mmCIF file of C-alpha atoms and ligand atoms in Angstrom:
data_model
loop_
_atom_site.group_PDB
_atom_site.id
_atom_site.type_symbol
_atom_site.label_atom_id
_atom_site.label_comp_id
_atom_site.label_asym_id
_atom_site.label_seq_id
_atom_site.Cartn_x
_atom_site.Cartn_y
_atom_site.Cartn_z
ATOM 1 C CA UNK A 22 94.369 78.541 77.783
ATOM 2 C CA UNK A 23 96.974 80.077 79.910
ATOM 3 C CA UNK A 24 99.514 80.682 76.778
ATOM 4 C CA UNK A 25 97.015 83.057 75.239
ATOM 5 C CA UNK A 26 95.933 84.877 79.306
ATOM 6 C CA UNK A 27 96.296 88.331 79.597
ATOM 7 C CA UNK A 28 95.701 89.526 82.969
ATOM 8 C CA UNK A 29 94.695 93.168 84.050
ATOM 9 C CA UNK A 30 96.437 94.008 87.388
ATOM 10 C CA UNK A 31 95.222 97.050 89.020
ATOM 11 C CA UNK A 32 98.197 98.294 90.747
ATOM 12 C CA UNK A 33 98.944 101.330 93.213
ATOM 13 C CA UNK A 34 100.260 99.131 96.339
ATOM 14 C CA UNK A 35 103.083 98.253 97.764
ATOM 15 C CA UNK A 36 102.203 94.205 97.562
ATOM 16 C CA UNK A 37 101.002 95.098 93.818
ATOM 17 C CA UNK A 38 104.301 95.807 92.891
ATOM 18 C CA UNK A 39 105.730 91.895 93.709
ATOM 19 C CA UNK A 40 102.377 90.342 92.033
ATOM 20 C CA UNK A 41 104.244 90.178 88.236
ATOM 21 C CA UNK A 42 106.945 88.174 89.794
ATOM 22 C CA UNK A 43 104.840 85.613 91.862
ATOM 23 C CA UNK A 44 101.871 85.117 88.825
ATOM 24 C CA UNK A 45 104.629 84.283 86.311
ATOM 25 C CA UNK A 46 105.892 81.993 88.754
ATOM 26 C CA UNK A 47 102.744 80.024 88.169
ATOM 27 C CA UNK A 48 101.554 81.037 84.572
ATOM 28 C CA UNK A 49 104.850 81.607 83.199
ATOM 29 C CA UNK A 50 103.162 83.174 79.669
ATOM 30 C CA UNK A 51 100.698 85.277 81.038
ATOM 31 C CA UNK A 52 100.620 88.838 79.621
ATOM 32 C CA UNK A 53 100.002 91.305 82.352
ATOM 33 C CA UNK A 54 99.704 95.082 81.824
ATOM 34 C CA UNK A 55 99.651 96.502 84.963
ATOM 35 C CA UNK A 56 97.564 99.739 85.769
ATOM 36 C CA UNK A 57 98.316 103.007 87.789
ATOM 37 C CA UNK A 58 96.045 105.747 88.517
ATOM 38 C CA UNK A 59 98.453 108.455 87.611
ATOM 39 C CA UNK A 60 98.390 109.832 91.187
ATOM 40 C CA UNK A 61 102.256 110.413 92.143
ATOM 41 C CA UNK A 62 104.678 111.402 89.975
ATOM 42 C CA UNK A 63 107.057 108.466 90.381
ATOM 43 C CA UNK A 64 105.848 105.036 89.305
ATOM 44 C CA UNK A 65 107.481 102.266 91.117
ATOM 45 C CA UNK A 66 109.315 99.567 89.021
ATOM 46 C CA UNK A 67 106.991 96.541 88.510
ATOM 47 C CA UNK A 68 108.737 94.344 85.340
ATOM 48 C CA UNK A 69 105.625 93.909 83.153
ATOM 49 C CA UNK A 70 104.047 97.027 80.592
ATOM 50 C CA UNK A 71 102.177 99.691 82.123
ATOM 51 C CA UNK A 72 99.944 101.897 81.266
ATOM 52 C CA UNK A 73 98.760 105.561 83.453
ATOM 53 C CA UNK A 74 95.287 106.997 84.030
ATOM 54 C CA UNK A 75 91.518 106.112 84.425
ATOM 55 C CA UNK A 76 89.734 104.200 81.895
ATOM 56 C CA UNK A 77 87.032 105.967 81.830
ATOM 57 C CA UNK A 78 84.721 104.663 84.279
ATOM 58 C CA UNK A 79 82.975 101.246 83.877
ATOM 59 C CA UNK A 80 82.056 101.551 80.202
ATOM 60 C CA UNK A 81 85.774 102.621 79.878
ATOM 61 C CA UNK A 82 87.002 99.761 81.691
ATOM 62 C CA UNK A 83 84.616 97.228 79.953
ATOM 63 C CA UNK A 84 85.178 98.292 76.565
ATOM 64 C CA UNK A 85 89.355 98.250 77.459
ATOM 65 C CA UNK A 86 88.857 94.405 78.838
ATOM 66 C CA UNK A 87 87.352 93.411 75.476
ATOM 67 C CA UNK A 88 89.611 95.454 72.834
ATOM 68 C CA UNK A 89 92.664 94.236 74.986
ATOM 69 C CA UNK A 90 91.239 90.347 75.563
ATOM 70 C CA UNK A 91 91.574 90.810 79.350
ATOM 71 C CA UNK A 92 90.580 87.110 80.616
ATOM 72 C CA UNK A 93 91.333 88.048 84.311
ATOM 73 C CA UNK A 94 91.634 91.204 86.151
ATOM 74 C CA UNK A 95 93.362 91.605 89.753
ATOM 75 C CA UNK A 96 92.452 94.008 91.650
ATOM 76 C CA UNK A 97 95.595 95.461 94.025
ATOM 77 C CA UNK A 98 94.287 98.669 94.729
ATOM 78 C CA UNK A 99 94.496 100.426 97.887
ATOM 79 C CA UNK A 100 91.891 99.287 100.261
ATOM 80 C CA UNK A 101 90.101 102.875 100.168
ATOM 81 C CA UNK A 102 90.430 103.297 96.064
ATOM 82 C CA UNK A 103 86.450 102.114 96.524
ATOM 83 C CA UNK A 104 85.588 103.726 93.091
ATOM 84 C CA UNK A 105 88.410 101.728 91.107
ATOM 85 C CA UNK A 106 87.683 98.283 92.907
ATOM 86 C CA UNK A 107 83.353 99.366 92.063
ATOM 87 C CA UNK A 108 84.026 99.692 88.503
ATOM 88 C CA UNK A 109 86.369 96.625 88.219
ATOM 89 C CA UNK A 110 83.705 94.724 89.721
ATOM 90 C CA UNK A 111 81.000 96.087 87.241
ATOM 91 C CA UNK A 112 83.308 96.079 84.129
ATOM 92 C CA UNK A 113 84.418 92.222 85.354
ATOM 93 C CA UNK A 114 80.731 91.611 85.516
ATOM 94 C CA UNK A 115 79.582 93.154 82.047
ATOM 95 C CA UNK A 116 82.455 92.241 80.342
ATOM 96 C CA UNK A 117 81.592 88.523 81.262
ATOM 97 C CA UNK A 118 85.492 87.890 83.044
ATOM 98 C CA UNK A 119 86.642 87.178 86.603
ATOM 99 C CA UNK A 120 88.147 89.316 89.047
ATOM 100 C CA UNK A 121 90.274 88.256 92.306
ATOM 101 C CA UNK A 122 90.983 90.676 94.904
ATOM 102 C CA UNK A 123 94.522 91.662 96.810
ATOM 103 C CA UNK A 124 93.673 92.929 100.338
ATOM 104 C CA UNK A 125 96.224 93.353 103.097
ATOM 105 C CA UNK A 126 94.747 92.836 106.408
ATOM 106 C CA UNK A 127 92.635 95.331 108.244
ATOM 107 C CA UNK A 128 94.414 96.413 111.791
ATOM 108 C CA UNK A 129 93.378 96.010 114.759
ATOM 109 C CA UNK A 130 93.242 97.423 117.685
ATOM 110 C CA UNK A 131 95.085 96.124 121.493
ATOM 111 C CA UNK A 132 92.905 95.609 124.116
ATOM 112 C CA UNK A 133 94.530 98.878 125.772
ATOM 113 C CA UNK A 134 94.518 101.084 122.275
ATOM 114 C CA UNK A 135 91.712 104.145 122.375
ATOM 115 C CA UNK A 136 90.438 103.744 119.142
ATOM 116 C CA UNK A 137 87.347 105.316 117.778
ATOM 117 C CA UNK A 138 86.170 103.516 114.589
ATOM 118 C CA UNK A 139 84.214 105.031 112.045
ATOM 119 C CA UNK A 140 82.259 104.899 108.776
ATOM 120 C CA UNK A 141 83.531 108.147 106.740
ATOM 121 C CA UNK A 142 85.834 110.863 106.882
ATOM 122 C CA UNK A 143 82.904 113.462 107.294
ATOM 123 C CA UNK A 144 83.126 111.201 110.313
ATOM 124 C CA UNK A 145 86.333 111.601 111.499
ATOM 125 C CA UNK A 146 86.058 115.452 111.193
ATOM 126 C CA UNK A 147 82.867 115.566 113.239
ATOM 127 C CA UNK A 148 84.679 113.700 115.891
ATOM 128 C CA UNK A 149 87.577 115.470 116.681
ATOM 129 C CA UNK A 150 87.082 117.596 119.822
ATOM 130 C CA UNK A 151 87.070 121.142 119.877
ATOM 131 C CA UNK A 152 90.771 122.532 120.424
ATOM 132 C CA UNK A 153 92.263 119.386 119.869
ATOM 133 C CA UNK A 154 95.502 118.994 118.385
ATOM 134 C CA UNK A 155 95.218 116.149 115.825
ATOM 135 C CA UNK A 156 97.682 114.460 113.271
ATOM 136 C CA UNK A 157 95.533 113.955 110.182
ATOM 137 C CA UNK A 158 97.119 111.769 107.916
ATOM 138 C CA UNK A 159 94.959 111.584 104.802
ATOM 139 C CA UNK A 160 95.684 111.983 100.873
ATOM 140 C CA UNK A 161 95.774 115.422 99.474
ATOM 141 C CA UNK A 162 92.073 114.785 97.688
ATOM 142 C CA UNK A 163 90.389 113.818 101.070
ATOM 143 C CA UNK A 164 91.824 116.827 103.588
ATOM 144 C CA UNK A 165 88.807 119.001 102.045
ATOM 145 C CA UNK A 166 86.320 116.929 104.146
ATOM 146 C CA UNK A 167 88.247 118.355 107.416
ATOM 147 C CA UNK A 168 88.960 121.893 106.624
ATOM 148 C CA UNK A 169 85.676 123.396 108.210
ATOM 149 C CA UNK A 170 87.340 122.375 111.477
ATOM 150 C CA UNK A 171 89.217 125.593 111.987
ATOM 151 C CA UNK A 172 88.614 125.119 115.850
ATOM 152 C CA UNK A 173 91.076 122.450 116.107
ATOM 153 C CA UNK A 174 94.733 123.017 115.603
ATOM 154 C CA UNK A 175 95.427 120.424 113.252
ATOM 155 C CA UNK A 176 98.936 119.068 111.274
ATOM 156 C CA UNK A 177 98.372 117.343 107.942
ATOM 157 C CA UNK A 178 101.174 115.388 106.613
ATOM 158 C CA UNK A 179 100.876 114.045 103.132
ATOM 159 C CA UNK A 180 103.261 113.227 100.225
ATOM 160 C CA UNK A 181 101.701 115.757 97.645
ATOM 161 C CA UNK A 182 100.535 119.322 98.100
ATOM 162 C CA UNK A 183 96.783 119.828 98.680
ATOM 163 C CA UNK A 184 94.565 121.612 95.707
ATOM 164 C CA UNK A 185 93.150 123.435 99.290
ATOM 165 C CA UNK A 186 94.243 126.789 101.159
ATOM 166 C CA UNK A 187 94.460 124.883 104.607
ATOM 167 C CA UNK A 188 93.557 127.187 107.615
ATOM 168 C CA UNK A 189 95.840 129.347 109.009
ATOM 169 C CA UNK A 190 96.380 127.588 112.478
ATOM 170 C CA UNK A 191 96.947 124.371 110.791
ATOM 171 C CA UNK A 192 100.644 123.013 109.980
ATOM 172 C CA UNK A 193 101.164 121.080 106.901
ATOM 173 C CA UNK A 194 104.341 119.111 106.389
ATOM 174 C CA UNK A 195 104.887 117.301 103.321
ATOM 175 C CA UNK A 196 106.449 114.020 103.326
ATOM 176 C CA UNK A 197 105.730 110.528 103.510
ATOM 177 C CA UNK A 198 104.998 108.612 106.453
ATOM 178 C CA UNK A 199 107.865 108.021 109.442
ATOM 179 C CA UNK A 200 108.982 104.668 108.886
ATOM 180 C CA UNK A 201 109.428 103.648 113.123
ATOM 181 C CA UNK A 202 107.303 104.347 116.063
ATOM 182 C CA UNK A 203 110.086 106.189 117.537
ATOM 183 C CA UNK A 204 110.074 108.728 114.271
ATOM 184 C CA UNK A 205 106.397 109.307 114.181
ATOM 185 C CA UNK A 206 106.481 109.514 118.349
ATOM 186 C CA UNK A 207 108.745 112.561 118.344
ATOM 187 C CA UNK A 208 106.063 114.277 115.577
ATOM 188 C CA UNK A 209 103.238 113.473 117.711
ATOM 189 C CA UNK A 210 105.525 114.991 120.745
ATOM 190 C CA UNK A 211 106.331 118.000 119.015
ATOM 191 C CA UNK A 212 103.439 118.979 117.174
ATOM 192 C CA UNK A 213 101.855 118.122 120.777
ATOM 193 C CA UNK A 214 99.437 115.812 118.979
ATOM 194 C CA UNK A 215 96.495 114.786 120.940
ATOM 195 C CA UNK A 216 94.305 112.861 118.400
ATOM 196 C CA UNK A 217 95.789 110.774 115.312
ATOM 197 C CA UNK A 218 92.899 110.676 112.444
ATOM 198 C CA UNK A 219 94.132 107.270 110.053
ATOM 199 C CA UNK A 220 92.728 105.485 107.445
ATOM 200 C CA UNK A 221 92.471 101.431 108.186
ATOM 201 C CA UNK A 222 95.081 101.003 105.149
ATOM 202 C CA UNK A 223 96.597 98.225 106.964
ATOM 203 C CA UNK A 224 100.210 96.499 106.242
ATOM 204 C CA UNK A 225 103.352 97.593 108.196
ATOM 205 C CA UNK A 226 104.208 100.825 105.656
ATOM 206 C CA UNK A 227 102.223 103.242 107.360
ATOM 207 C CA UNK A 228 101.240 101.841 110.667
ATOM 208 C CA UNK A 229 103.998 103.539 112.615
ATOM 209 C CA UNK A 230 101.775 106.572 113.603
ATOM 210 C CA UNK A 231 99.466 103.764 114.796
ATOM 211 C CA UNK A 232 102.528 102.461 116.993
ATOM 212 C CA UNK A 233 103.340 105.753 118.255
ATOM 213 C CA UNK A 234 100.524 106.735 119.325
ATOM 214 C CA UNK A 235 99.731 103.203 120.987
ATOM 215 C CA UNK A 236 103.112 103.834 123.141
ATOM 216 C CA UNK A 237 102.196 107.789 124.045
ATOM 217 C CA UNK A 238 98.607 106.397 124.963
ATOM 218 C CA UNK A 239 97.015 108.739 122.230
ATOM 219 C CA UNK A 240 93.232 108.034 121.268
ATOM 220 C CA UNK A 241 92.841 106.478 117.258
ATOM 221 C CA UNK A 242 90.268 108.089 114.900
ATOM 222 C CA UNK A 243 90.109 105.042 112.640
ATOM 223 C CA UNK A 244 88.690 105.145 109.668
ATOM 224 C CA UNK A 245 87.047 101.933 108.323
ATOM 225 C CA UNK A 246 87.549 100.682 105.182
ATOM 226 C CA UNK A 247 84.495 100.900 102.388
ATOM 227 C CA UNK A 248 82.698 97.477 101.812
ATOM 228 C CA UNK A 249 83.021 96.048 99.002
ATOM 229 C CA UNK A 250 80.806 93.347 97.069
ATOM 230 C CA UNK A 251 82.179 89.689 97.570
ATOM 231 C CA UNK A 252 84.803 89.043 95.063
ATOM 232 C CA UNK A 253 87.337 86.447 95.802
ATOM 233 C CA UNK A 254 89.430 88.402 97.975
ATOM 234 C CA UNK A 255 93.433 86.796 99.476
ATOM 235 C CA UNK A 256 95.133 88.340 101.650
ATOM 236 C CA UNK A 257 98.582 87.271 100.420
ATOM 237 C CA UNK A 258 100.660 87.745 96.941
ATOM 238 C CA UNK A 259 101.324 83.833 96.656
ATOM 239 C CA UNK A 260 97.640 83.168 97.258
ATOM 240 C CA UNK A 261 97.103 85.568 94.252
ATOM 241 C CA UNK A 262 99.025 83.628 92.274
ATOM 242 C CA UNK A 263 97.522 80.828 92.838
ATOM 243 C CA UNK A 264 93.800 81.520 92.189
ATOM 244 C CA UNK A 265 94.777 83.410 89.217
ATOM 245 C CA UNK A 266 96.469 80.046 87.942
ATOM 246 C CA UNK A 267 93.121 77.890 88.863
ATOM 247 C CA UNK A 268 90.821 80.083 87.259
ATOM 248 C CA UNK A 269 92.990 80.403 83.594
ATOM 249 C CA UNK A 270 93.186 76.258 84.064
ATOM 250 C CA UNK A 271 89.038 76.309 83.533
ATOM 251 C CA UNK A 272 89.541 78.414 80.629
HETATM 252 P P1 NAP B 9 89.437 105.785 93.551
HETATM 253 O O1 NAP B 9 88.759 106.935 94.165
HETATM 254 O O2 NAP B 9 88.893 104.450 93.767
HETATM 255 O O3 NAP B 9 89.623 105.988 91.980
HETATM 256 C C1 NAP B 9 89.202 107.154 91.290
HETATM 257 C C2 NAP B 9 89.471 106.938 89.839
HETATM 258 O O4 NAP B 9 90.879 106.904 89.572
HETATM 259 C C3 NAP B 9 88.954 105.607 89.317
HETATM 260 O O5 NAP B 9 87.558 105.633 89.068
HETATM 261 C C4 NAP B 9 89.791 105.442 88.076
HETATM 262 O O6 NAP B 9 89.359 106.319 87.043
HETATM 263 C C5 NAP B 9 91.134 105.972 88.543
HETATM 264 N N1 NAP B 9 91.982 104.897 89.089
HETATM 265 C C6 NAP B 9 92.180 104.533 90.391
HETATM 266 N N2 NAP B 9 93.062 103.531 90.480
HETATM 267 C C7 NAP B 9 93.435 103.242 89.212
HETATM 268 C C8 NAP B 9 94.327 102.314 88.636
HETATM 269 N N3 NAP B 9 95.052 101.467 89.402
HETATM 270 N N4 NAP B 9 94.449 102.294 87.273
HETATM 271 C C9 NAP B 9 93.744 103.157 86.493
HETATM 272 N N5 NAP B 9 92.887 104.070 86.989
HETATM 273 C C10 NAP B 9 92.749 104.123 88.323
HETATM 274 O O7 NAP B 9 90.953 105.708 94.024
HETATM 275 P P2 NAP B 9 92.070 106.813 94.198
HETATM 276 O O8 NAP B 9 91.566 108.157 93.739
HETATM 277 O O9 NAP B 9 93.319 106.282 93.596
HETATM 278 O O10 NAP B 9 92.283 106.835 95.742
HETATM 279 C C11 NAP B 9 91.261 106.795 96.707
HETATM 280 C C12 NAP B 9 91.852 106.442 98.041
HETATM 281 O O11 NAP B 9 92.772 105.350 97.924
HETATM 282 C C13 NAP B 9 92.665 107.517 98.682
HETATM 283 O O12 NAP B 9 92.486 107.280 100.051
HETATM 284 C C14 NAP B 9 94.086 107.236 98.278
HETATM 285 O O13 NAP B 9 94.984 107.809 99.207
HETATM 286 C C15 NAP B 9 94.061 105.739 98.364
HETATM 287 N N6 NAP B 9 95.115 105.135 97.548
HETATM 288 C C16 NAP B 9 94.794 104.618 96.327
HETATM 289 C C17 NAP B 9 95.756 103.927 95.595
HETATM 290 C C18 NAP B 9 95.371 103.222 94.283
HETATM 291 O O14 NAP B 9 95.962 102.182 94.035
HETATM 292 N N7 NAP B 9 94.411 103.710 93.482
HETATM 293 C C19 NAP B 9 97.057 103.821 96.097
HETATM 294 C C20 NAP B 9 97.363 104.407 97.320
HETATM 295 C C21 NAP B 9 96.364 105.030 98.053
HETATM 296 P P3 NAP B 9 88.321 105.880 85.910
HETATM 297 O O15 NAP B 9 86.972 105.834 86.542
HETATM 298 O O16 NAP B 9 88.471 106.938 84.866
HETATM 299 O O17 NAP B 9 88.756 104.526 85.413
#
């Protein structure tokens, strides 16, 4: 049983990177290979093999569960990498194996925050008010779905360059998030930001825009995470660890 368990662990988060440590805690001979999408350049250290790139859709991802004797994947992905966690699901399902979900929790709102949830980016573009001034902090594949708003004078911040020409009143800074409230406040003061567009990622990493804009009274476009089908989902590393070690016991 667990001697011969080799567990997929879709990786890309932060809280992937500790979920080696904490499975081996509790299935000390588990083989993990843990997966990136290939996205940035600089792959975080995460003390099992890796390996870089899509599979290859589901029938990629099936057919690499069975050649590899996957018994368990984990799915760690970002909370909006809603093609990787569909195919797990699928490939799980086909390939006849479970799959167990790492999800940091959603955040929410204060009772005095101006947030304005909604489904899809195509969403968050169509709500930004003419001539406003927003912060849009999305990834380099997803600022396409806002360029058409050349009414609004926008600044995109984001860690890679964008494959698009953005518009010419638009500012684009390329780094990675502020890491305090304070930081991100004196961006949103001196790009005179009047509307922060987010994804719900969730976790404390990137939720100092949300901060900053909750202390200069700034209105939220919030953009809700994709649903997903109803895989066991945990919320915490150790929990992870723990359901994987139930589920290889029943092997
Ligand atoms: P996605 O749209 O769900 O994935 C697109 C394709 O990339 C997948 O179908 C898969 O290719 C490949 N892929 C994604 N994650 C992989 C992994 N861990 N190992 C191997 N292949 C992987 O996700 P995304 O393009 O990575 O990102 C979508 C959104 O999530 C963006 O908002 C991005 O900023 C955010 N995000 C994602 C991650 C992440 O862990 N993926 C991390 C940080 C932020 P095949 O179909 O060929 O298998």
């Amino acid at each position: 049983m667990t001697e011969s368990a080799r567990i997929l662990l879709l990786a890309g988060t932060f809280e992937a990177r500790s979920v080696p440590k904490v499975v081996a805690t509790h299935i000390p001979d588990a083989g993990i290979v843990a997966s990136f999408a290939g996205a940035v350049a600089e792959l975080p250290e995460i003390g099992v093999p890796t390996r870089i790139g899509g599979f290859g859709g589901i029938d990629g991802l099936t057919s690499y569960l069975h050649t590899q004797g996957i018994s368990l994947v984990i799915d760690a992905t970002h909370p909006f990498a809603e093609q990787m966690s569909r195919n797990a699901s699928a490939a799980c399902t086909n390939a006849g194996i479970p799959l167990i979900r790492l999800v940091r929790p959603a955040w929410a709102p204060h009772p005095s925050d101006t947030w304005r949830s909604v489904r899809s980016l195509d969403a968050a573009a169509a709500a930004l008010p003419p001539g406003s001034r927003p912060l849009i902090a999305v990834g380099r594949k997803e600022i396409g779905k806002f360029l058409h708003r050349t009414d609004v004078a926008a600044t995109v911040r984001m860690i890679e360059p964008p494959g698009h020409t953005l518009p010419p009143n638009w500012t684009l800074i390329l780094a990675r998030p502020g890491k305090s409230a304070p930081e991100e406040g004196n961006l949103l003061r001196d790009r005179e930001i009047t509307h922060v567009v987010s994804k719900n990622s969730g976790g404390q990493r990137s939720f100092a825009k949300i901060a900053a804009a909750r202390n200069l009274k700034l209105p939220v476009i919030m953009i809700a995470r994709p649903e997903l089908d109803n895989a066991p989902t945990y919320e915490s590393v150790e929990e992870i660890g723990a359901a994987a070690l139930a589920i290889l016991r029943r092997d």
